[in-house]
Amino acid sequence: MALNGIVENINIDWYPDRNSQMPIYEQIVKYVCRKVSSGEWTVGMKMPSQRELAHKWGVNRSTVVTAMDELASYGIIECGYGGGTRIAGNTWSVLMSEQGADWNRYIRAGEFQANLSTIQIINKLEFDDYIRLGTGEPDPKLFPSEMMKDIMVELSGNMISLNYLEPLGLRKLREVLSVRLEKEGIYAPPSCILITSGSLQALQLISICMLKRGSTVFAEAPSYLKSLQIFQSAGMNIEGIPMDEEGIRYEAIAKHIKGFSRKDYDHMLYTIPTFQNPTGILMSEMRREELFSFCQDYRLPVIEDSAYSQIWFDRKPPLSLKARDRNGMVLYLGTLSKSLAPGLRIGWIVGPESVVQRLGDVKMQIDYGASSLSQLVAARFLETGMYDEYLTEYRVEMKKRRDNALKAMEKYMSGKAEWRQPEGGFYIWTTLKGNVSTDQLFRKALSQNILLNPGNIYDFASNKALRISYAYEDPENFEKGIKTVSELI
Amino acid sequence: MALNGIVENINIDWYPDRNSQMPIYEQIVKYVCRKVSSGEWTVGMKMPSQRELAHKWGVNRSTVVTAMDELASYGIIECGYGGGTRIAGNTWSVLMSEQGADWNRYIRAGEFQANLSTIQIINKLEFDDYIRLGTGEPDPKLFPSEMMKDIMVELSGNMISLNYLEPLGLRKLREVLSVRLEKEGIYAPPSCILITSGSLQALQLISICMLKRGSTVFAEAPSYLKSLQIFQSAGMNIEGIPMDEEGIRYEAIAKHIKGFSRKDYDHMLYTIPTFQNPTGILMSEMRREELFSFCQDYRLPVIEDSAYSQIWFDRKPPLSLKARDRNGMVLYLGTLSKSLAPGLRIGWIVGPESVVQRLGDVKMQIDYGASSLSQLVAARFLETGMYDEYLTEYRVEMKKRRDNALKAMEKYMSGKAEWRQPEGGFYIWTTLKGNVSTDQLFRKALSQNILLNPGNIYDFASNKALRISYAYEDPENFEKGIKTVSELI
């Protein structure tokens, strides 16, 4: 990915087909048009000289000239810049203005907002060779590949078909989830569980099914939700509610709700009580009780995101809000993405049957269910006990990484930042001291092949924070990365 | 699923815990509350008598009476209907009105429309034991389980991690698709291909990213698109355009477009040129050429759905619209759902890079990509050549089924209906003669354990048609089903 303005030279690995009935100059025109119209070659890129091309293709230079003239007449190339030929336009900017669809206008027409540009960059660079200090994914090296192998081999013998599943998802998976949830104090028969393609899809379903335009979703400030455009794209407002060490300071919601008519049904609370993303804060038992009563008093429905709740270190976190819920006020989101394998894309929503049915109905309309294969694999991980076995090891490893990360932070970041020690999850919320711009730091770190997640992505006001994650990089890389960041500061 | 008004008796397979510190009557109250609040027991269901319960649980009848009194005081049950006890309300209708969220209001608040009720019924019953005469899925028995086994075993040895993939999807899969598309005359480098969770998700992405509220999507009448609420839920209109034996009669679009300002960019065409769903019509070469010029003249962007294009019987269909496209006017949708395995949930969008990037960015926000596991399996099917091998057999089998289906239709439906002989795909579009209500027929067929897809689901005006599919049921079941339908008519 080119982040700077350096001119790229075009490499040509194509040859005209001498056996074709199409004249060679026409083949060349077609070839260049394709490259440009597909977007592979973009405006400003430099082509080899006509002489080089004639030589490479073994054709007369006049053939190349004919082709280039035609291309220039379309406005696709411009010749003569210091002997070179550059791409001058593409079919959207040139041809399309005469005869085709102007996609650029269409692209901007839809209601769904683009990702924040920082997130777009992060999404792309995550697949290059960067030290990823803020990533919300577990280290791929921790994946239980032996267990997976056993499951794949076992399933391979029974894979007699692979068709669509029921609207709520694979029955077996919902059954094993039901049993697991019961152990955590949550009563949920399979008919109250909907399998989703990760928790992100659960949020999308809620955003398009359950709230009117103009509604308000309350969320902790900062919050993972703020980094998404899902609710905003569906016409909702997100209101940040401050936190302290015990979790969300729910009483701040009251003043917002007073302005609403209770009949409008136009608000909801999104919360991550356990090892919150991005702050790592664990909501205390007392705060959970208070929050629950508050929501009940104000008839405020709750989306409880439990993505990190299995990743505790020294002691189990307090019971979920859902476990306190006797009248279906809470929609509970679970996922395997943080504790097993993001690539499975398996999550679940637990809620009143009527709500789950409605969300399931819409899920059938937007993607016809999550991958059956992923659901089969997830069900086997859960029902064989492999998942629990893995979780036990995983917690030990994550705790080690947390400890190591804190040591590295102490060593390199003391005096430069303040941070909070997490008791589980992935994140160390780190606030920089002094006059440091996190945007600048993000860019400078990029140039050192380090990918940071600036806190601004998650916050409602600008901040000077970083979401540091110890989940993705091993201790050695983590320390290397933090050392460099420290030097950059 | 209860489709009639018969009272359901509640079966109780639970016993109080005598070792619990919680009094038994309280355990009973809690148990009933849970069953009702979860939605498992619904209003009107009948509980066993108090005597029976006392006997079953081995407790004093007075204990049961105490519990039932408390439940009645909550309004959850009503006693005394001829000695029985019925569920009278649930926590949403009763408790929630005092203290919780009223989900029923929330459920109706979102913009995404519910599936048509006929489709909801079909979606649910497809997992019961019905003869499915209209289903848009291949017969699960045709799934190449041996090939799948080989792929699973092979992949199991290399499954070292299972994390998120690039925004556009697994690179390897996009590469093999790129090569396949080239063979079909479509030039698409991997950067112009986005992997989706089936074509349905491709449509959803387009609906939320590419069109303004109030825009118009043109579609063949009848059309698969009409059976979806995706575009309507995003605030667009769908306009049906008539067809003849050669495909869509595109000239009818002109009068609609004339009313629009060209600057509004508020229209798009959705078409299934090859073996259209639900009519099975194959658009002729000439119509394709004409349609393509028309769209170019009117700057009308096209969504070309190629779901059935691999399932041809006697000869390959004409080149796709996309293969004629030199300036990126067409977004091309492909899928494995109809030709290999719906449960993989793998489809793709091919289009100009700028469009594909935009859709990929939003996909990252709504579900963070399709299942990595499904993508790995799909890539192996394609790159090993197994998919092509399978397709060859699959076409032979589908042709056999088509022939058998036409014979059965001839035998049982002659004089009762008219239909069109398809040259590929899944469907025989069948129009009933005389005064038959397809809604009534749908219901009567249900009572005979036959699931039909009434043509109304797909059409813009009411019709007397059925979408008959020979893809799902084997010849024997198909004939049995058609015979019964014939008798019902």
PDB file of C-alpha atoms in Angstrom, chain B residues 107-195:
ATOM      1  CA  ILE B 107     -39.170  -5.312  17.692  1.00  0.00           C
ATOM      2  CA  ARG B 108     -41.387  -3.198  15.519  1.00  0.00           C
ATOM      3  CA  ALA B 109     -39.239  -0.076  15.760  1.00  0.00           C
ATOM      4  CA  GLY B 110     -36.376  -1.060  13.434  1.00  0.00           C
ATOM      5  CA  GLU B 111     -36.431  -0.251   9.765  1.00  0.00           C
ATOM      6  CA  PHE B 112     -35.695  -3.685   8.486  1.00  0.00           C
ATOM      7  CA  GLN B 113     -38.922  -5.289   7.410  1.00  0.00           C
ATOM      8  CA  ALA B 114     -39.984  -8.746   8.456  1.00  0.00           C
ATOM      9  CA  ASN B 115     -39.947 -11.532   5.922  1.00  0.00           C
ATOM     10  CA  LEU B 116     -43.261 -12.151   4.196  1.00  0.00           C
ATOM     11  CA  SER B 117     -45.218 -14.474   6.453  1.00  0.00           C
ATOM     12  CA  THR B 118     -45.301 -17.199   3.807  1.00  0.00           C
ATOM     13  CA  ILE B 119     -41.516 -17.088   3.653  1.00  0.00           C
ATOM     14  CA  GLN B 120     -41.254 -17.206   7.443  1.00  0.00           C
ATOM     15  CA  ILE B 121     -43.352 -20.357   7.412  1.00  0.00           C
ATOM     16  CA  ILE B 122     -41.271 -21.842   4.607  1.00  0.00           C
ATOM     17  CA  ASN B 123     -38.014 -21.015   6.396  1.00  0.00           C
ATOM     18  CA  LYS B 124     -39.187 -22.830   9.497  1.00  0.00           C
ATOM     19  CA  LEU B 125     -40.833 -25.821   7.904  1.00  0.00           C
ATOM     20  CA  GLU B 126     -37.891 -26.518   5.657  1.00  0.00           C
ATOM     21  CA  PHE B 127     -36.314 -28.177   8.664  1.00  0.00           C
ATOM     22  CA  ASP B 128     -39.235 -30.476   9.286  1.00  0.00           C
ATOM     23  CA  ASP B 129     -40.113 -33.513   7.288  1.00  0.00           C
ATOM     24  CA  TYR B 130     -41.812 -32.025   4.253  1.00  0.00           C
ATOM     25  CA  ILE B 131     -41.575 -32.762   0.568  1.00  0.00           C
ATOM     26  CA  ARG B 132     -40.086 -29.491  -0.651  1.00  0.00           C
ATOM     27  CA  LEU B 133     -41.283 -28.820  -4.168  1.00  0.00           C
ATOM     28  CA  GLY B 134     -40.104 -25.243  -4.482  1.00  0.00           C
ATOM     29  CA  THR B 135     -36.877 -25.027  -2.522  1.00  0.00           C
ATOM     30  CA  GLY B 136     -33.947 -23.058  -3.942  1.00  0.00           C
ATOM     31  CA  GLU B 137     -31.369 -25.482  -2.579  1.00  0.00           C
ATOM     32  CA  PRO B 138     -29.684 -28.451  -4.160  1.00  0.00           C
ATOM     33  CA  ASP B 139     -30.506 -31.870  -2.761  1.00  0.00           C
ATOM     34  CA  PRO B 140     -28.187 -32.419   0.216  1.00  0.00           C
ATOM     35  CA  LYS B 141     -27.672 -35.992  -1.040  1.00  0.00           C
ATOM     36  CA  LEU B 142     -25.806 -34.580  -4.038  1.00  0.00           C
ATOM     37  CA  PHE B 143     -23.151 -32.996  -1.845  1.00  0.00           C
ATOM     38  CA  PRO B 144     -19.702 -34.383  -2.787  1.00  0.00           C
ATOM     39  CA  SER B 145     -18.985 -35.743   0.650  1.00  0.00           C
ATOM     40  CA  GLU B 146     -15.936 -37.736  -0.434  1.00  0.00           C
ATOM     41  CA  MET B 147     -14.308 -34.657  -1.958  1.00  0.00           C
ATOM     42  CA  MET B 148     -15.215 -32.683   1.133  1.00  0.00           C
ATOM     43  CA  LYS B 149     -13.653 -35.367   3.287  1.00  0.00           C
ATOM     44  CA  ASP B 150     -10.397 -35.192   1.359  1.00  0.00           C
ATOM     45  CA  ILE B 151     -10.330 -31.422   1.647  1.00  0.00           C
ATOM     46  CA  MET B 152     -11.102 -31.424   5.348  1.00  0.00           C
ATOM     47  CA  VAL B 153      -8.441 -33.993   6.099  1.00  0.00           C
ATOM     48  CA  GLU B 154      -5.905 -32.144   4.002  1.00  0.00           C
ATOM     49  CA  LEU B 155      -6.753 -28.777   5.565  1.00  0.00           C
ATOM     50  CA  SER B 156      -6.756 -30.251   9.055  1.00  0.00           C
ATOM     51  CA  GLY B 157      -3.011 -30.750   8.793  1.00  0.00           C
ATOM     52  CA  ASN B 158      -2.397 -27.120   7.885  1.00  0.00           C
ATOM     53  CA  MET B 159      -4.828 -25.398  10.159  1.00  0.00           C
ATOM     54  CA  ILE B 160      -2.237 -23.557  12.147  1.00  0.00           C
ATOM     55  CA  SER B 161      -4.439 -20.575  12.829  1.00  0.00           C
ATOM     56  CA  LEU B 162      -7.906 -19.279  12.137  1.00  0.00           C
ATOM     57  CA  ASN B 163      -7.900 -15.511  12.440  1.00  0.00           C
ATOM     58  CA  TYR B 164      -9.549 -12.692  10.574  1.00  0.00           C
ATOM     59  CA  LEU B 165      -8.751 -12.344   6.908  1.00  0.00           C
ATOM     60  CA  GLU B 166      -8.114  -9.339   4.697  1.00  0.00           C
ATOM     61  CA  PRO B 167     -11.064  -7.005   4.160  1.00  0.00           C
ATOM     62  CA  LEU B 168     -11.750  -8.435   0.687  1.00  0.00           C
ATOM     63  CA  GLY B 169     -11.438 -12.046   1.827  1.00  0.00           C
ATOM     64  CA  LEU B 170      -8.924 -14.897   1.515  1.00  0.00           C
ATOM     65  CA  ARG B 171      -6.366 -13.899  -1.107  1.00  0.00           C
ATOM     66  CA  LYS B 172      -5.965 -17.442  -2.430  1.00  0.00           C
ATOM     67  CA  LEU B 173      -9.703 -17.735  -3.017  1.00  0.00           C
ATOM     68  CA  ARG B 174      -9.794 -14.419  -4.870  1.00  0.00           C
ATOM     69  CA  GLU B 175      -6.858 -15.542  -6.979  1.00  0.00           C
ATOM     70  CA  VAL B 176      -8.470 -18.775  -8.086  1.00  0.00           C
ATOM     71  CA  LEU B 177     -11.726 -16.961  -8.750  1.00  0.00           C
ATOM     72  CA  SER B 178      -9.826 -14.444 -10.852  1.00  0.00           C
ATOM     73  CA  VAL B 179      -8.457 -17.245 -13.020  1.00  0.00           C
ATOM     74  CA  ARG B 180     -11.875 -18.882 -13.379  1.00  0.00           C
ATOM     75  CA  LEU B 181     -13.543 -15.596 -14.272  1.00  0.00           C
ATOM     76  CA  GLU B 182     -10.934 -14.941 -16.950  1.00  0.00           C
ATOM     77  CA  LYS B 183     -11.973 -18.191 -18.613  1.00  0.00           C
ATOM     78  CA  GLU B 184     -15.498 -16.871 -18.747  1.00  0.00           C
ATOM     79  CA  GLY B 185     -14.376 -13.670 -20.384  1.00  0.00           C
ATOM     80  CA  ILE B 186     -14.388 -11.595 -17.222  1.00  0.00           C
ATOM     81  CA  TYR B 187     -11.204  -9.803 -16.378  1.00  0.00           C
ATOM     82  CA  ALA B 188     -11.045  -9.335 -12.615  1.00  0.00           C
ATOM     83  CA  PRO B 189      -7.826  -9.179 -10.637  1.00  0.00           C
ATOM     84  CA  PRO B 190      -8.107 -10.234  -6.970  1.00  0.00           C
ATOM     85  CA  SER B 191      -8.348  -6.572  -5.938  1.00  0.00           C
ATOM     86  CA  CYS B 192     -11.683  -6.346  -7.787  1.00  0.00           C
ATOM     87  CA  ILE B 193     -13.239  -9.334  -6.029  1.00  0.00           C
ATOM     88  CA  LEU B 194     -14.925  -9.248  -2.625  1.00  0.00           C
ATOM     89  CA  ILE B 195     -15.822 -12.492  -0.869  1.00  0.00           C
TER      90      ILE B 195
END
